[in-house]
Short mmCIF file of C-alpha atoms in Angstrom, two decimals:
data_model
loop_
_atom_site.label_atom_id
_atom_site.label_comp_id
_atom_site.label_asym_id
_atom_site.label_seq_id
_atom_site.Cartn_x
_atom_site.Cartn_y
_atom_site.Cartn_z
CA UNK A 34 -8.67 20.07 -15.70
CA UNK A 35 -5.73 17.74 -16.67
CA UNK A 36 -6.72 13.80 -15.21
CA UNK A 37 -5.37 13.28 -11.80
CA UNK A 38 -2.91 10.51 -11.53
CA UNK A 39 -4.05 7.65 -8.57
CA UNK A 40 -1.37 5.23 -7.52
CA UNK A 41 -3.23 2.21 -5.69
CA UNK A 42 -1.19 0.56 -3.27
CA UNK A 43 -2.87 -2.64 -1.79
CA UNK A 44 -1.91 -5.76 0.66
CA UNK A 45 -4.16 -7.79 -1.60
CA UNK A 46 -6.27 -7.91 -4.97
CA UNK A 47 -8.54 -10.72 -6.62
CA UNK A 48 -8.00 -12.23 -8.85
CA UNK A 49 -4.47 -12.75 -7.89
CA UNK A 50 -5.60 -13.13 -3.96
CA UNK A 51 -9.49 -14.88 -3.08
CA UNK A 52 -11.51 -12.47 -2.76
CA UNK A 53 -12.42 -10.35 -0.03
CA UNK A 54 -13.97 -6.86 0.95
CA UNK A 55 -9.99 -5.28 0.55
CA UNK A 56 -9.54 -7.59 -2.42
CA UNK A 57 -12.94 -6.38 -4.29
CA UNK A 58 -12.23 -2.90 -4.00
CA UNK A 59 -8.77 -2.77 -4.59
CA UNK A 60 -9.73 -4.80 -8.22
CA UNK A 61 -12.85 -2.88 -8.91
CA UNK A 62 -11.57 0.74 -7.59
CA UNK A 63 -8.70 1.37 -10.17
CA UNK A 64 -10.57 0.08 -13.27
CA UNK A 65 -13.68 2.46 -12.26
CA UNK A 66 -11.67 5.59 -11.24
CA UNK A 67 -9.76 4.80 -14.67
CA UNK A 68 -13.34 4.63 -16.30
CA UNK A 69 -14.09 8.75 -14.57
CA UNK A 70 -10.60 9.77 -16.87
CA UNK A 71 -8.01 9.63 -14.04
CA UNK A 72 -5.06 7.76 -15.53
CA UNK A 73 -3.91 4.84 -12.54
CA UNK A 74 -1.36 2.13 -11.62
CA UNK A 75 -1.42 -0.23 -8.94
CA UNK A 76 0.68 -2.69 -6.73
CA UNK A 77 0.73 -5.17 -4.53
CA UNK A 78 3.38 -7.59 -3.34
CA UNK A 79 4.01 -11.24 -5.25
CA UNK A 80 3.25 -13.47 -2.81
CA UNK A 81 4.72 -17.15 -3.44
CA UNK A 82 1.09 -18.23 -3.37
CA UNK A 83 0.16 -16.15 -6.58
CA UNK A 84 0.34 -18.65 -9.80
CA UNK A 85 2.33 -16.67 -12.18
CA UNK A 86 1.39 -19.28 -15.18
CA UNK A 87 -2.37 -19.08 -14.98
CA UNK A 88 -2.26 -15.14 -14.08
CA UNK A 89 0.48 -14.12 -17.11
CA UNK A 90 2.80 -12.23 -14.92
CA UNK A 91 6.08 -11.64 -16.19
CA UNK A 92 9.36 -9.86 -15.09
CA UNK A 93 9.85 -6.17 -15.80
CA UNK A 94 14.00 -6.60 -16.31
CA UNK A 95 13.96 -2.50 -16.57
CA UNK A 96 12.51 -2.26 -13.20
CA UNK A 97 14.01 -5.28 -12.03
CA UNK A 98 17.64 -5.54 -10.02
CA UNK A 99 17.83 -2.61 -7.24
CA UNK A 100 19.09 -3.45 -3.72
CA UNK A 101 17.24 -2.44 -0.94
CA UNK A 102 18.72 -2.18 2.48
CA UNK A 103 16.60 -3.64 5.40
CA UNK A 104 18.65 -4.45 8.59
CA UNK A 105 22.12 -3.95 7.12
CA UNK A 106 21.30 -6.38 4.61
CA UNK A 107 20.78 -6.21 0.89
CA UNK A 108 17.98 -7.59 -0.82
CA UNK A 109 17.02 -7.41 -4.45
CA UNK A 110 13.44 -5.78 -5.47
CA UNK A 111 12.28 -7.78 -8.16
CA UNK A 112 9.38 -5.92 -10.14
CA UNK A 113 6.89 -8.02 -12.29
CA UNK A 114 3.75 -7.33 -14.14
CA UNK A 115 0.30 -8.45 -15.43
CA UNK A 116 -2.53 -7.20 -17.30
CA UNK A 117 -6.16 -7.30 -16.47
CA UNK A 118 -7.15 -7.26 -19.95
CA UNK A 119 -10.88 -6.75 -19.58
CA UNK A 120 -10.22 -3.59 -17.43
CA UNK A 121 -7.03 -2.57 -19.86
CA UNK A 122 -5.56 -2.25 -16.20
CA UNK A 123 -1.70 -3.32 -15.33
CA UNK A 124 -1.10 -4.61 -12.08
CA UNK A 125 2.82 -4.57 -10.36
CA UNK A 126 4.02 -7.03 -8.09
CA UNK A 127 6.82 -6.30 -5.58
CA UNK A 128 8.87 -9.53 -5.33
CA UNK A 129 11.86 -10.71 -3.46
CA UNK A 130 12.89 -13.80 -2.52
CA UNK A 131 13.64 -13.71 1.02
CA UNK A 132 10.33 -11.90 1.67
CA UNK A 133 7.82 -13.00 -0.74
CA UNK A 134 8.72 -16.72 -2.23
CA UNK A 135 6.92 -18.77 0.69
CA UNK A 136 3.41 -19.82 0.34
CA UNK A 137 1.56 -18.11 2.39
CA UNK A 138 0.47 -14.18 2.54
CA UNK A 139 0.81 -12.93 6.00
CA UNK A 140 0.38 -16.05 8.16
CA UNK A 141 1.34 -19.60 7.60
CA UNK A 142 -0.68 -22.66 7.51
CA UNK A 143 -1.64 -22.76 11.07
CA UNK A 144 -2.22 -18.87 11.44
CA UNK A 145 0.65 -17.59 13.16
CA UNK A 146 1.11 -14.24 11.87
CA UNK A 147 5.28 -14.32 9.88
CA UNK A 148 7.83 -12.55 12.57
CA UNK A 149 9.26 -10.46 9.51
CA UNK A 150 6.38 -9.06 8.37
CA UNK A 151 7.42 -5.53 10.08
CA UNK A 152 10.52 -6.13 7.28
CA UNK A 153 8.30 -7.50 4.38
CA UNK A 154 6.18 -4.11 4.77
CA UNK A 155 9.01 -1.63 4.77
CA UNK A 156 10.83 -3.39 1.57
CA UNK A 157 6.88 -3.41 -0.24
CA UNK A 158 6.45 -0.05 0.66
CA UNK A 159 9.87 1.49 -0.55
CA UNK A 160 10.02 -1.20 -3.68
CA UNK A 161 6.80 0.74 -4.37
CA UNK A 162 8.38 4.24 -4.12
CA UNK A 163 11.55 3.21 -6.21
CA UNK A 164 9.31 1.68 -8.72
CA UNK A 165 7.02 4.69 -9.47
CA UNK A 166 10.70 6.65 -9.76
CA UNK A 167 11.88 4.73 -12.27
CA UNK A 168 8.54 4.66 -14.07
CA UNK A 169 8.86 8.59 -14.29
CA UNK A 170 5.31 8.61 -13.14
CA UNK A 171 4.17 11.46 -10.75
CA UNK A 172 1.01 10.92 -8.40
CA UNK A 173 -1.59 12.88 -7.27
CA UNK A 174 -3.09 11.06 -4.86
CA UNK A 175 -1.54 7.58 -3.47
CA UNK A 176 -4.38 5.52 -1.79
CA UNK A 177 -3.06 3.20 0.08
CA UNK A 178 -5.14 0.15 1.08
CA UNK A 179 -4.27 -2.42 4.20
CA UNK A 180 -2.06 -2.28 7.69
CA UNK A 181 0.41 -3.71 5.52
CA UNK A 182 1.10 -0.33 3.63
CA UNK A 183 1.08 1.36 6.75
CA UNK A 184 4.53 2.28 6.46
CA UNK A 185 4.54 4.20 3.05
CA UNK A 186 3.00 7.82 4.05
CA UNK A 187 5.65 8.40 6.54
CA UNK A 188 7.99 7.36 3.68
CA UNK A 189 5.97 9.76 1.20
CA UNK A 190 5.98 13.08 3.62
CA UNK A 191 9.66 12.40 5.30
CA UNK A 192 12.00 10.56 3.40
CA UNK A 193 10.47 11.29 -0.36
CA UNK A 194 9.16 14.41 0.50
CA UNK A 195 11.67 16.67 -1.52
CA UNK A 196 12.03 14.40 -4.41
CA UNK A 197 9.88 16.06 -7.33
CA UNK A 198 8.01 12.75 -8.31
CA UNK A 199 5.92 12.78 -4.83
CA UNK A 200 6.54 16.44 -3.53
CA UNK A 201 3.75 17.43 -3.93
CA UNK A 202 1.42 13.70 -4.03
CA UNK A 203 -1.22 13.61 -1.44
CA UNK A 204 -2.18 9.99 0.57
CA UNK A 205 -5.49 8.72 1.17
CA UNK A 206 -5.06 5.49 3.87
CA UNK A 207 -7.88 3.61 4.20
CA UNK A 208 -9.12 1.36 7.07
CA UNK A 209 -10.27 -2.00 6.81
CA UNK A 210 -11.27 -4.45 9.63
CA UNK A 211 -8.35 -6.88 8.62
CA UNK A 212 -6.47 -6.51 11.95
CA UNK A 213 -3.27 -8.55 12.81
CA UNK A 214 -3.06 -10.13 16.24
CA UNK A 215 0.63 -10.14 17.13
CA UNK A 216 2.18 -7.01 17.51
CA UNK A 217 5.39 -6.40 14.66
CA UNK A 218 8.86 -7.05 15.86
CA UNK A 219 10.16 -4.40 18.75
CA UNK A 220 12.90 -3.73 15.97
CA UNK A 221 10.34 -2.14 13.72
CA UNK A 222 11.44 1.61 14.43
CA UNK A 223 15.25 1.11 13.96
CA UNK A 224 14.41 -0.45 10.68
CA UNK A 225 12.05 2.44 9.42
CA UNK A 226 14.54 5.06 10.17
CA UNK A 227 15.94 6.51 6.83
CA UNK A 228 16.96 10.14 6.49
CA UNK A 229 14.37 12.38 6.64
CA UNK A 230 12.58 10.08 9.59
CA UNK A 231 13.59 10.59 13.14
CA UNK A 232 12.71 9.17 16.65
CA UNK A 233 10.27 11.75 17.02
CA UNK A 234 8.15 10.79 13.99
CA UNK A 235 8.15 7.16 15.01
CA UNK A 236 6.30 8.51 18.44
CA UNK A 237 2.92 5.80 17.95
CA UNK A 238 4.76 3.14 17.81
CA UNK A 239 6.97 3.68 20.94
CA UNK A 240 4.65 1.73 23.06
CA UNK A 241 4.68 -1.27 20.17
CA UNK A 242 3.72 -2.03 16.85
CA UNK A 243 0.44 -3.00 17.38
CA UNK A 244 -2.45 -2.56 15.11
CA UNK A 245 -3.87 0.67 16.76
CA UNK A 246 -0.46 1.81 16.93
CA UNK A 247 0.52 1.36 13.22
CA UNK A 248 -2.73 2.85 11.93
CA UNK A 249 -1.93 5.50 13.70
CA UNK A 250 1.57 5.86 12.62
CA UNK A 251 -0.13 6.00 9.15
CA UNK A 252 -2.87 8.68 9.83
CA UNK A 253 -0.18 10.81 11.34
CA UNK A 254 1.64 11.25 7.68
CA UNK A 255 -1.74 11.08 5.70
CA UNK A 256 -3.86 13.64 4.06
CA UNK A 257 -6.92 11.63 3.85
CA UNK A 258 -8.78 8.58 5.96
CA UNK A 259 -11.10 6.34 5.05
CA UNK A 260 -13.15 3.57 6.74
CA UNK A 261 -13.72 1.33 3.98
CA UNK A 262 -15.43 -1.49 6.05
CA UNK A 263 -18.28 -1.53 7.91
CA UNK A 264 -17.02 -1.83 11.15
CA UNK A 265 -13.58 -1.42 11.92
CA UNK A 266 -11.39 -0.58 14.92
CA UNK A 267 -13.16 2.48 16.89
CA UNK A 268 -9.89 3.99 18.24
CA UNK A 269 -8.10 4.27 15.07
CA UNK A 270 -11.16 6.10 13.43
CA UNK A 271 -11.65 8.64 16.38
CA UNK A 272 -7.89 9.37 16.42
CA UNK A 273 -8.10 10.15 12.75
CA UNK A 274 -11.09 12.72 13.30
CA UNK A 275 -9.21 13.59 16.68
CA UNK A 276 -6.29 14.92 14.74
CA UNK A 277 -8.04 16.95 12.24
CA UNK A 278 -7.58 14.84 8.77
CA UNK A 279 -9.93 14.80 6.10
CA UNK A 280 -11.84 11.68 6.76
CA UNK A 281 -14.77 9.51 5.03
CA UNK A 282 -17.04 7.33 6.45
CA UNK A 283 -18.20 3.96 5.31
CA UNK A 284 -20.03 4.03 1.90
CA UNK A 285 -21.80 0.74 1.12
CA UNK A 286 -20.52 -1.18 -2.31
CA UNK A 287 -22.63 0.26 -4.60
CA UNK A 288 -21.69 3.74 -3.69
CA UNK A 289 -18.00 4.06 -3.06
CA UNK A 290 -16.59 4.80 -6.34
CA UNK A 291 -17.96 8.09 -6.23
CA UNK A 292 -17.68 8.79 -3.74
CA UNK A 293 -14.20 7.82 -3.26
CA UNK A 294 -13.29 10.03 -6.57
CA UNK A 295 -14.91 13.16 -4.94
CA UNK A 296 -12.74 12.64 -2.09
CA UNK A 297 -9.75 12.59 -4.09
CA UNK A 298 -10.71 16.06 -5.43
CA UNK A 299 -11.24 17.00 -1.69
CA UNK A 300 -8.06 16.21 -0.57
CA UNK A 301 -6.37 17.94 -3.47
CA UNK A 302 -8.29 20.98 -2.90
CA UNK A 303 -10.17 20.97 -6.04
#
């Protein structure tokens, strides 16, 4: 059997990010699914908190210098890169500097949750698509870890879903108890529209972008769930088993790489 490619799309890693449950996995899971002869990349975005001295990253000018509407306005995906050299692992960062330059992550110093962060997810997740395009790299599966890449599966099955690099990729969304407390900005559905995505498809999210909401909004366009944390939101889990997706429950930290793999083969049919 020829190795399955994995992209790993993440709203946070360590080293780059302290580390936490999402943070762990999304470091360890790559480098061990590598390790089982599946050949990987992986992303998150460059937040303006991430030292790019002390962690080596550098720009990717080949990548670099696309325009991506959001809201009528242009604004330039900037693609830069790092190695995890004990792992042999590369890691891409989505940067921009309207989106990603301040120093926080997702909420400034007192908390409050950023009022663009409805905009910051849509240009991650299509940087991410573009990216993988011109890196004439085809996925198998794209696991996509976080609310924050909540976005990308609808743009995988609607708006990419003819274009031969991700035809015929399956997602795997998993589900961690990282919730956001303010629902995204009301404008979040006019901005997702592209071609391919209608009213219609934007249906969970027409009573606000809530968390419950957006998870659904990614189950609907995934092929896989998983809860990766121990406890996490009880509505979003149901309506994933509700609606008939191939789901996994949570396996504890010493156990989840394999299990994880074997679900890969099960939601590629293998």
């Amino acid at each position: 059997m020829d190795a399955k490619k994995v992209l790993y799309v993440t709203q946070e890693m360590f080293p780059y990010l302290p580390a936490s449950e999402m943070a762990n996995i999304s470091r360890k899971l790559p480098q061990a699914i590598q390790e089982q002869g599946r050949e990987i990349r992986t992303f998150m975005p460059k937040y303006g908190c991430i030292n790019e001295r002390r962690n080596q990253l550098h720009e990717v000018i080949r990548l670099s210098g696309m325009n991506l509407i959001i809201d009528e306005t242009d604004h330039q995906l900037i693609i830069k890169v790092a190695s995890i050299q004990s792992a042999r692992m590369q890691v891409y960062f989505i940067d921009n500097e309207d989106y990603f330059r301040r120093r926080f992550v997702l909420s400034d110093a007192d908390g409050k949750e950023f009022a663009d962060n409805a905009d910051r997810a849509i240009f991650f997740a299509r940087g991410v698509l573009e990216t993988v395009k011109k890196l004439r790299w085809t996925p198998d599966v794209i696991h996509c870890h976080g609310w924050f890449t909540s976005i990308l599966p609808a743009y995988i099955k609607k708006v990419y879903s003819e274009d031969p690099f991700f035809a015929q990729s399956k997602v795997v969304y998993s589900v961690y108890d990282t919730e956001f407390k303010t629902p995204l900005s009301a404008d979040i559905t006019k901005r997702i529209l592209l071609d391919g995505i209608t009213s219609k498809d934007l249906s969970p999210l027409e009573n606000g972008a809530d968390f419950v909401n957006l998870s659904k909004f990614a189950i609907n366009y995934s092929d896989g769930v998983i809860q990766a944390s121990k406890t996490v939101n009880d509505t979003v889990m149901q309506y994933a088993k509700q609606t008939g997706k191939l789901t996994l429950d949570y396996v504890d930290e010493d156990n989840y790489v394999s299990a994880y793999n074997q679900f890969y083969d099960k939601v590629l049919g293998l």
